[in-house]
Amino acid sequence: MIDLVSSDLVSIRNSLQNKEFTAVELLNEYIDRIAKSSKLNLFNTTNFENAHKAAQESDQKIIRGEARSLEGIPIGVKDLFCTAGIKTTASSKILENFVPAYESTITQKLKDQGMILLGKLSNDEFAMGSSNETSSSGPAVNPWKGDSSDKELVPGGSSGGSSGAVAASLCPLATATDTGGSIRQPAAFTGTVGLKPTYGRCSRWGIVAFASSLDQAGPITKTIADSAMALKYMAGYDEKDSTSADVDIEDYEQAVGQSIKGMTIGVPKEYEELDLEDDIKQNWYDAINWYKSEGVEIVSVDLPHSKYALPAYYIIAPAEASSNLARYDGVKYGTRMTGDSLDDLYKNTRGQGFGAEVKRRILIGTYVLSAGYYDAYYLKAQKVRRLIHSDFVEAFKKVDVIITPTTPTTAFGIGENLSDPLKMYSNDILTVPVNLAGLPAISIPSGLDSQGLPMGIQLITNHFNEGKLFQFGSVVEKSRSSITNQSEWWLE
Amino acid sequence: MNDINTTSEVRHTIEGQNGEWEIIIGLEIHAQVTSESKLFSGSSASFGGAPMSHVSLVDAAMPGMLPVINKHCVRQAVKTGLGLKAKINSYSIFDRKNYFYPDLPQGYQISQFKFPIVGEGEVKVSLKDGEDIIVRIERLHLEQDAGKSFHDIDPENSYIDLNRSGVALMEIVTMPDLRSADEAKSFVTKLRTILRYLETCDGNMEEGSLRADINVSVRKPGDNLGTRCEIKNVNSIRFIGMAIEYEARRQVNEIESGREIIQETRLFDVSTGETRSMRSKEEAHDYRYFPDPDLLPLNLEDDFIKEIINELPELPDYKKERLIKSYGLNSYDADILVSDKNYAEYFESVANGRDPKISVNWITGELFSALNKLNLDIHDSPVSSEQLGELIDLISDGTLSGRLAKDVFEIMLETKKNPRVIVEEKNLSQITDESSIEKIVDKIMESNIDKVAEAREKPKLIGWFVGQVMKESQGKANPATVNNLVKKKIGI
């Protein structure tokens, strides 16, 4: 029996390569555990049969000494990444039976290193949401519950399936995407490490698009070392994605835990005015002190335009989404609802195929791009975006890394915010400026709040400096109090 | 709108019931870029092919697919811009033009809106009366073609072929500088010639490589511009002329009957020669243009543009000037020769070391009428430029008379043999030896003594004697020598 709960990506890789257990044995353990975790509703599709064959091949390779870097390690993939021959639904009814004939660049790169696909993980429909409640397969559930509370909580969103699966030890690594916080916020809600790399660091090819200028793929893992290792194999230029960057990949694994003595960390003073839960604010101040005791200089920085980030984001992202989602029309693939006319076919397909939140964003996006409104909304939002970007550029002249909480609250209950979109959107207040500026940022578990729920610290750094996030992140990892989830209430 | 430089001069009017009307025409030409592959995908851009055989994942707008710009198409657009003496914009942007249609798989067309790749330019057009006009080009931009819908294959269903989906088009927009159907036809002919010289568009209107949207309005000379109607997608030069003539007449009739012109999009019906309403301004789409976030702005390096400048062929205007200067041709002949660069090339090969006027007369006379009869292009001519040159040499050195040369030319067309070979085989060479000709003249005169006397009174009879001599010599006697000898003998 392998102890999956105390295993992480690095330890699993070492054990496999040292032949402490086989890939097939490991896979069977994960399959068992996934089967016992159906209450969490994290998987849209499982891939156990194919995974079995792949694990057997991996074992052969390990025996022959031909093991690739991530040979035989099972992973979970957000259902936004196209996987050849395996259903890819974006958690939407409109793609409920869509099976791509192609593999996304990111999943292909991981497969090329020997990783084995366990299945496709739930997300908010088309990655639109902060709670994983808008998935066509129903809400995903957070493995965490508050102390002495029976309330089921959201795992965050949109990558709630990914964060939940890693937190519940159903896979050591899950791919995810982050458009406004969709990796970091779910990581913070589930006590996992979520990395959003620099825009352009990882290829978007083969990932169902939400908002093209903001979408970025990244890993959700248990530890910073795991995150560094995953990024190494996910990052890289892709000629098939015009917005991917031809920038050298640093040695991320080597950066983990490197001394940061004498370096600087920035605290944005505007963020102190935000409506943050007391525990989260306190945890943020604690984290700043951890850095102080490491010999890091604490510097106050100005991000004056961050307060406009949320409205700008909720114009730009829906605008792009309204156009990106136009291809789901029932004509070529996916769900088709027939009608008496072409217009009816469109209306029926899109009316029944999309959920309420997706429709809301398509409407917002269509509106802000319309003649007569474009300048007042889209163009103005783009100007705000440039100002936010300049704020960060200025700040990073002074500091190596900026520190903030990841979220204003810890995980909330399923259904609590669903009827109040504005409250739901405000979850992204600390993460969205990073996407607008195209910067890399990481959410690291930083302790438990008074209810016993995980909190996350967000570290932000300059473009293509992900190594610094791993370097600085280790301090949080080693200074925080224990964040082990003891209960495993969901196991059947 | 009165600052248009050509408004003051009224070049052409049509007669209404109560006076003259001026037609104002502007064109939007869609020219398919000559390219192996499509604008943003690697699939073939060639015409024809089984339906859906030139379709990539990108062309079909599968989820997660991304466009990558085809550099060759960019080069072609720049080259065309240079050929139109236009400003090349080193910074341009691809935008999405959003609308729903089944043969538009993405739900948007990637086009260029605010920042086109080519700015203002001009085209010199020679009209039939010998006058030149300048037609100003407003812009040229790159965009994707849509697929094709078929509504007549099946009574229940429509079919879609995406072979054309994503093929690169250049949209070339003129200022409203044209004033008649003839001017518009001459402009399109000239533009097509330029595109063919540049090899950036094959100009093949039957295959849809060149289509025009025509903006037509009418006004009383000196008045402000009237309301315009746009006639969509006219695909032959003749139809462009017919559509303009019909539409201008329709508008004049409307206004003279006290009705107003409604701004609308119209279709030209080939079977009736009429235009009819397609949609009004109120029904016009709101295309919600915005920069395509999947593509970075297009930045052209100076060296890239310089390289293209160095590759430019000699363009028709320069070629015409040079033919006039170096060969002493008149403007009319030069216009014919430059209308197709293969004509000019053929001419220069024939005229090399020969009389240019004789060369051009043979080409535009005998050769063109023969090719026309045989329905052949000049590069498929059965008579090569070398052979025609040799024929002209045989005329110049007296071997062949003009009449004999025409006979030889006919044989050349049939047999593709060299003229010298034909002359030898058929013993067709001209008799220039005076004493041989004198013998024939004497023979004719001896048997027609009465006519000789008569001819002294009526010199017109000389022609009869010349004809008899030529007949006797089977047409081979040199006509000039015959003429001189006959005159001498009769004593005139």
mmCIF file with all atom_site columns, N, CA, C and O in Angstrom, chain A residues 194-217:
data_model
loop_
_atom_site.group_PDB
_atom_site.id
_atom_site.type_symbol
_atom_site.label_atom_id
_atom_site.label_alt_id
_atom_site.label_comp_id
_atom_site.label_asym_id
_atom_site.label_entity_id
_atom_site.label_seq_id
_atom_site.pdbx_PDB_ins_code
_atom_site.Cartn_x
_atom_site.Cartn_y
_atom_site.Cartn_z
_atom_site.occupancy
_atom_site.B_iso_or_equiv
_atom_site.pdbx_formal_charge
_atom_site.auth_seq_id
_atom_site.auth_comp_id
_atom_site.auth_asym_id
_atom_site.auth_atom_id
_atom_site.pdbx_PDB_model_num
ATOM 1  N N  . GLY A 1 194 ? -0.573  26.674 -6.518  1.00 0.00 ? 194 GLY A N  1
ATOM 2  C CA . GLY A 1 194 ? -1.055  26.943 -7.877  1.00 0.00 ? 194 GLY A CA 1
ATOM 3  C C  . GLY A 1 194 ? -0.196  28.007 -8.530  1.00 0.00 ? 194 GLY A C  1
ATOM 4  O O  . GLY A 1 194 ? -0.033  29.095 -7.989  1.00 0.00 ? 194 GLY A O  1
ATOM 5  N N  . LEU A 1 195 ? 0.334   27.650 -9.680  1.00 0.00 ? 195 LEU A N  1
ATOM 6  C CA . LEU A 1 195 ? 1.216   28.594 -10.382 1.00 0.00 ? 195 LEU A CA 1
ATOM 7  C C  . LEU A 1 195 ? 0.570   29.069 -11.665 1.00 0.00 ? 195 LEU A C  1
ATOM 8  O O  . LEU A 1 195 ? 0.195   28.269 -12.525 1.00 0.00 ? 195 LEU A O  1
ATOM 9  N N  . LYS A 1 196 ? 0.462   30.383 -11.806 1.00 0.00 ? 196 LYS A N  1
ATOM 10 C CA . LYS A 1 196 ? 0.118   30.961 -13.108 1.00 0.00 ? 196 LYS A CA 1
ATOM 11 C C  . LYS A 1 196 ? 1.386   31.526 -13.713 1.00 0.00 ? 196 LYS A C  1
ATOM 12 O O  . LYS A 1 196 ? 1.924   32.510 -13.234 1.00 0.00 ? 196 LYS A O  1
ATOM 13 N N  . PRO A 1 197 ? 1.922   30.897 -14.741 1.00 0.00 ? 197 PRO A N  1
ATOM 14 C CA . PRO A 1 197 ? 3.158   31.406 -15.344 1.00 0.00 ? 197 PRO A CA 1
ATOM 15 C C  . PRO A 1 197 ? 2.934   32.725 -16.107 1.00 0.00 ? 197 PRO A C  1
ATOM 16 O O  . PRO A 1 197 ? 1.793   33.151 -16.286 1.00 0.00 ? 197 PRO A O  1
ATOM 17 N N  . THR A 1 198 ? 4.013   33.317 -16.542 1.00 0.00 ? 198 THR A N  1
ATOM 18 C CA . THR A 1 198 ? 3.957   34.512 -17.384 1.00 0.00 ? 198 THR A CA 1
ATOM 19 C C  . THR A 1 198 ? 3.111   34.220 -18.612 1.00 0.00 ? 198 THR A C  1
ATOM 20 O O  . THR A 1 198 ? 3.193   33.122 -19.178 1.00 0.00 ? 198 THR A O  1
ATOM 21 N N  . TYR A 1 199 ? 2.310   35.210 -19.048 1.00 0.00 ? 199 TYR A N  1
ATOM 22 C CA . TYR A 1 199 ? 1.553   35.038 -20.289 1.00 0.00 ? 199 TYR A CA 1
ATOM 23 C C  . TYR A 1 199 ? 2.549   34.760 -21.419 1.00 0.00 ? 199 TYR A C  1
ATOM 24 O O  . TYR A 1 199 ? 3.497   35.502 -21.611 1.00 0.00 ? 199 TYR A O  1
ATOM 25 N N  . GLY A 1 200 ? 2.358   33.668 -22.124 1.00 0.00 ? 200 GLY A N  1
ATOM 26 C CA . GLY A 1 200 ? 3.270   33.309 -23.215 1.00 0.00 ? 200 GLY A CA 1
ATOM 27 C C  . GLY A 1 200 ? 4.296   32.261 -22.823 1.00 0.00 ? 200 GLY A C  1
ATOM 28 O O  . GLY A 1 200 ? 5.017   31.761 -23.673 1.00 0.00 ? 200 GLY A O  1
ATOM 29 N N  . ARG A 1 201 ? 4.368   31.936 -21.523 1.00 0.00 ? 201 ARG A N  1
ATOM 30 C CA . ARG A 1 201 ? 5.354   30.949 -21.063 1.00 0.00 ? 201 ARG A CA 1
ATOM 31 C C  . ARG A 1 201 ? 4.963   29.530 -21.486 1.00 0.00 ? 201 ARG A C  1
ATOM 32 O O  . ARG A 1 201 ? 5.818   28.724 -21.857 1.00 0.00 ? 201 ARG A O  1
ATOM 33 N N  . CYS A 1 202 ? 3.655   29.241 -21.406 1.00 0.00 ? 202 CYS A N  1
ATOM 34 C CA . CYS A 1 202 ? 3.161   27.923 -21.790 1.00 0.00 ? 202 CYS A CA 1
ATOM 35 C C  . CYS A 1 202 ? 2.229   28.076 -22.986 1.00 0.00 ? 202 CYS A C  1
ATOM 36 O O  . CYS A 1 202 ? 1.469   29.035 -23.073 1.00 0.00 ? 202 CYS A O  1
ATOM 37 N N  . SER A 1 203 ? 2.285   27.126 -23.883 1.00 0.00 ? 203 SER A N  1
ATOM 38 C CA . SER A 1 203 ? 1.465   27.209 -25.097 1.00 0.00 ? 203 SER A CA 1
ATOM 39 C C  . SER A 1 203 ? -0.019  27.101 -24.779 1.00 0.00 ? 203 SER A C  1
ATOM 40 O O  . SER A 1 203 ? -0.439  26.314 -23.946 1.00 0.00 ? 203 SER A O  1
ATOM 41 N N  . ARG A 1 204 ? -0.814  27.877 -25.504 1.00 0.00 ? 204 ARG A N  1
ATOM 42 C CA . ARG A 1 204 ? -2.262  27.792 -25.372 1.00 0.00 ? 204 ARG A CA 1
ATOM 43 C C  . ARG A 1 204 ? -2.864  26.862 -26.422 1.00 0.00 ? 204 ARG A C  1
ATOM 44 O O  . ARG A 1 204 ? -4.081  26.654 -26.457 1.00 0.00 ? 204 ARG A O  1
ATOM 45 N N  . TRP A 1 205 ? -2.030  26.316 -27.313 1.00 0.00 ? 205 TRP A N  1
ATOM 46 C CA . TRP A 1 205 ? -2.553  25.511 -28.427 1.00 0.00 ? 205 TRP A CA 1
ATOM 47 C C  . TRP A 1 205 ? -3.262  24.264 -27.902 1.00 0.00 ? 205 TRP A C  1
ATOM 48 O O  . TRP A 1 205 ? -2.675  23.502 -27.121 1.00 0.00 ? 205 TRP A O  1
ATOM 49 N N  . GLY A 1 206 ? -4.500  24.122 -28.312 1.00 0.00 ? 206 GLY A N  1
ATOM 50 C CA . GLY A 1 206 ? -5.269  22.953 -27.905 1.00 0.00 ? 206 GLY A CA 1
ATOM 51 C C  . GLY A 1 206 ? -5.988  23.118 -26.577 1.00 0.00 ? 206 GLY A C  1
ATOM 52 O O  . GLY A 1 206 ? -6.560  22.160 -26.073 1.00 0.00 ? 206 GLY A O  1
ATOM 53 N N  . ILE A 1 207 ? -5.954  24.309 -26.013 1.00 0.00 ? 207 ILE A N  1
ATOM 54 C CA . ILE A 1 207 ? -6.728  24.580 -24.796 1.00 0.00 ? 207 ILE A CA 1
ATOM 55 C C  . ILE A 1 207 ? -7.969  25.366 -25.208 1.00 0.00 ? 207 ILE A C  1
ATOM 56 O O  . ILE A 1 207 ? -7.855  26.375 -25.915 1.00 0.00 ? 207 ILE A O  1
ATOM 57 N N  . VAL A 1 208 ? -9.137  24.898 -24.814 1.00 0.00 ? 208 VAL A N  1
ATOM 58 C CA . VAL A 1 208 ? -10.367 25.603 -25.151 1.00 0.00 ? 208 VAL A CA 1
ATOM 59 C C  . VAL A 1 208 ? -10.254 27.032 -24.622 1.00 0.00 ? 208 VAL A C  1
ATOM 60 O O  . VAL A 1 208 ? -9.984  27.243 -23.440 1.00 0.00 ? 208 VAL A O  1
ATOM 61 N N  . ALA A 1 209 ? -10.417 28.004 -25.519 1.00 0.00 ? 209 ALA A N  1
ATOM 62 C CA . ALA A 1 209 ? -10.133 29.395 -25.155 1.00 0.00 ? 209 ALA A CA 1
ATOM 63 C C  . ALA A 1 209 ? -11.287 30.017 -24.379 1.00 0.00 ? 209 ALA A C  1
ATOM 64 O O  . ALA A 1 209 ? -12.454 29.812 -24.694 1.00 0.00 ? 209 ALA A O  1
ATOM 65 N N  . PHE A 1 210 ? -10.944 30.773 -23.362 1.00 0.00 ? 210 PHE A N  1
ATOM 66 C CA . PHE A 1 210 ? -11.915 31.624 -22.669 1.00 0.00 ? 210 PHE A CA 1
ATOM 67 C C  . PHE A 1 210 ? -11.619 33.063 -23.084 1.00 0.00 ? 210 PHE A C  1
ATOM 68 O O  . PHE A 1 210 ? -12.333 33.641 -23.884 1.00 0.00 ? 210 PHE A O  1
ATOM 69 N N  . ALA A 1 211 ? -10.520 33.639 -22.581 1.00 0.00 ? 211 ALA A N  1
ATOM 70 C CA . ALA A 1 211 ? -10.138 34.995 -22.977 1.00 0.00 ? 211 ALA A CA 1
ATOM 71 C C  . ALA A 1 211 ? -8.665  34.931 -23.396 1.00 0.00 ? 211 ALA A C  1
ATOM 72 O O  . ALA A 1 211 ? -7.768  34.874 -22.551 1.00 0.00 ? 211 ALA A O  1
ATOM 73 N N  . SER A 1 212 ? -8.455  34.953 -24.696 1.00 0.00 ? 212 SER A N  1
ATOM 74 C CA . SER A 1 212 ? -7.148  34.607 -25.250 1.00 0.00 ? 212 SER A CA 1
ATOM 75 C C  . SER A 1 212 ? -5.987  35.452 -24.725 1.00 0.00 ? 212 SER A C  1
ATOM 76 O O  . SER A 1 212 ? -4.870  34.962 -24.619 1.00 0.00 ? 212 SER A O  1
ATOM 77 N N  . SER A 1 213 ? -6.237  36.720 -24.436 1.00 0.00 ? 213 SER A N  1
ATOM 78 C CA . SER A 1 213 ? -5.123  37.578 -24.030 1.00 0.00 ? 213 SER A CA 1
ATOM 79 C C  . SER A 1 213 ? -4.790  37.403 -22.554 1.00 0.00 ? 213 SER A C  1
ATOM 80 O O  . SER A 1 213 ? -3.851  38.015 -22.053 1.00 0.00 ? 213 SER A O  1
ATOM 81 N N  . LEU A 1 214 ? -5.584  36.593 -21.852 1.00 0.00 ? 214 LEU A N  1
ATOM 82 C CA . LEU A 1 214 ? -5.387  36.413 -20.410 1.00 0.00 ? 214 LEU A CA 1
ATOM 83 C C  . LEU A 1 214 ? -5.134  34.954 -20.027 1.00 0.00 ? 214 LEU A C  1
ATOM 84 O O  . LEU A 1 214 ? -4.479  34.684 -19.019 1.00 0.00 ? 214 LEU A O  1
ATOM 85 N N  . ASP A 1 215 ? -5.648  34.020 -20.828 1.00 0.00 ? 215 ASP A N  1
ATOM 86 C CA . ASP A 1 215 ? -5.536  32.593 -20.499 1.00 0.00 ? 215 ASP A CA 1
ATOM 87 C C  . ASP A 1 215 ? -4.080  32.158 -20.402 1.00 0.00 ? 215 ASP A C  1
ATOM 88 O O  . ASP A 1 215 ? -3.277  32.484 -21.274 1.00 0.00 ? 215 ASP A O  1
ATOM 89 N N  . GLN A 1 216 ? -3.769  31.408 -19.379 1.00 0.00 ? 216 GLN A N  1
ATOM 90 C CA . GLN A 1 216 ? -2.431  30.831 -19.288 1.00 0.00 ? 216 GLN A CA 1
ATOM 91 C C  . GLN A 1 216 ? -2.519  29.532 -18.499 1.00 0.00 ? 216 GLN A C  1
ATOM 92 O O  . GLN A 1 216 ? -3.195  29.456 -17.480 1.00 0.00 ? 216 GLN A O  1
ATOM 93 N N  . ALA A 1 217 ? -1.851  28.495 -19.017 1.00 0.00 ? 217 ALA A N  1
ATOM 94 C CA . ALA A 1 217 ? -1.866  27.191 -18.348 1.00 0.00 ? 217 ALA A CA 1
ATOM 95 C C  . ALA A 1 217 ? -0.799  27.138 -17.269 1.00 0.00 ? 217 ALA A C  1
ATOM 96 O O  . ALA A 1 217 ? 0.231   27.808 -17.367 1.00 0.00 ? 217 ALA A O  1
#
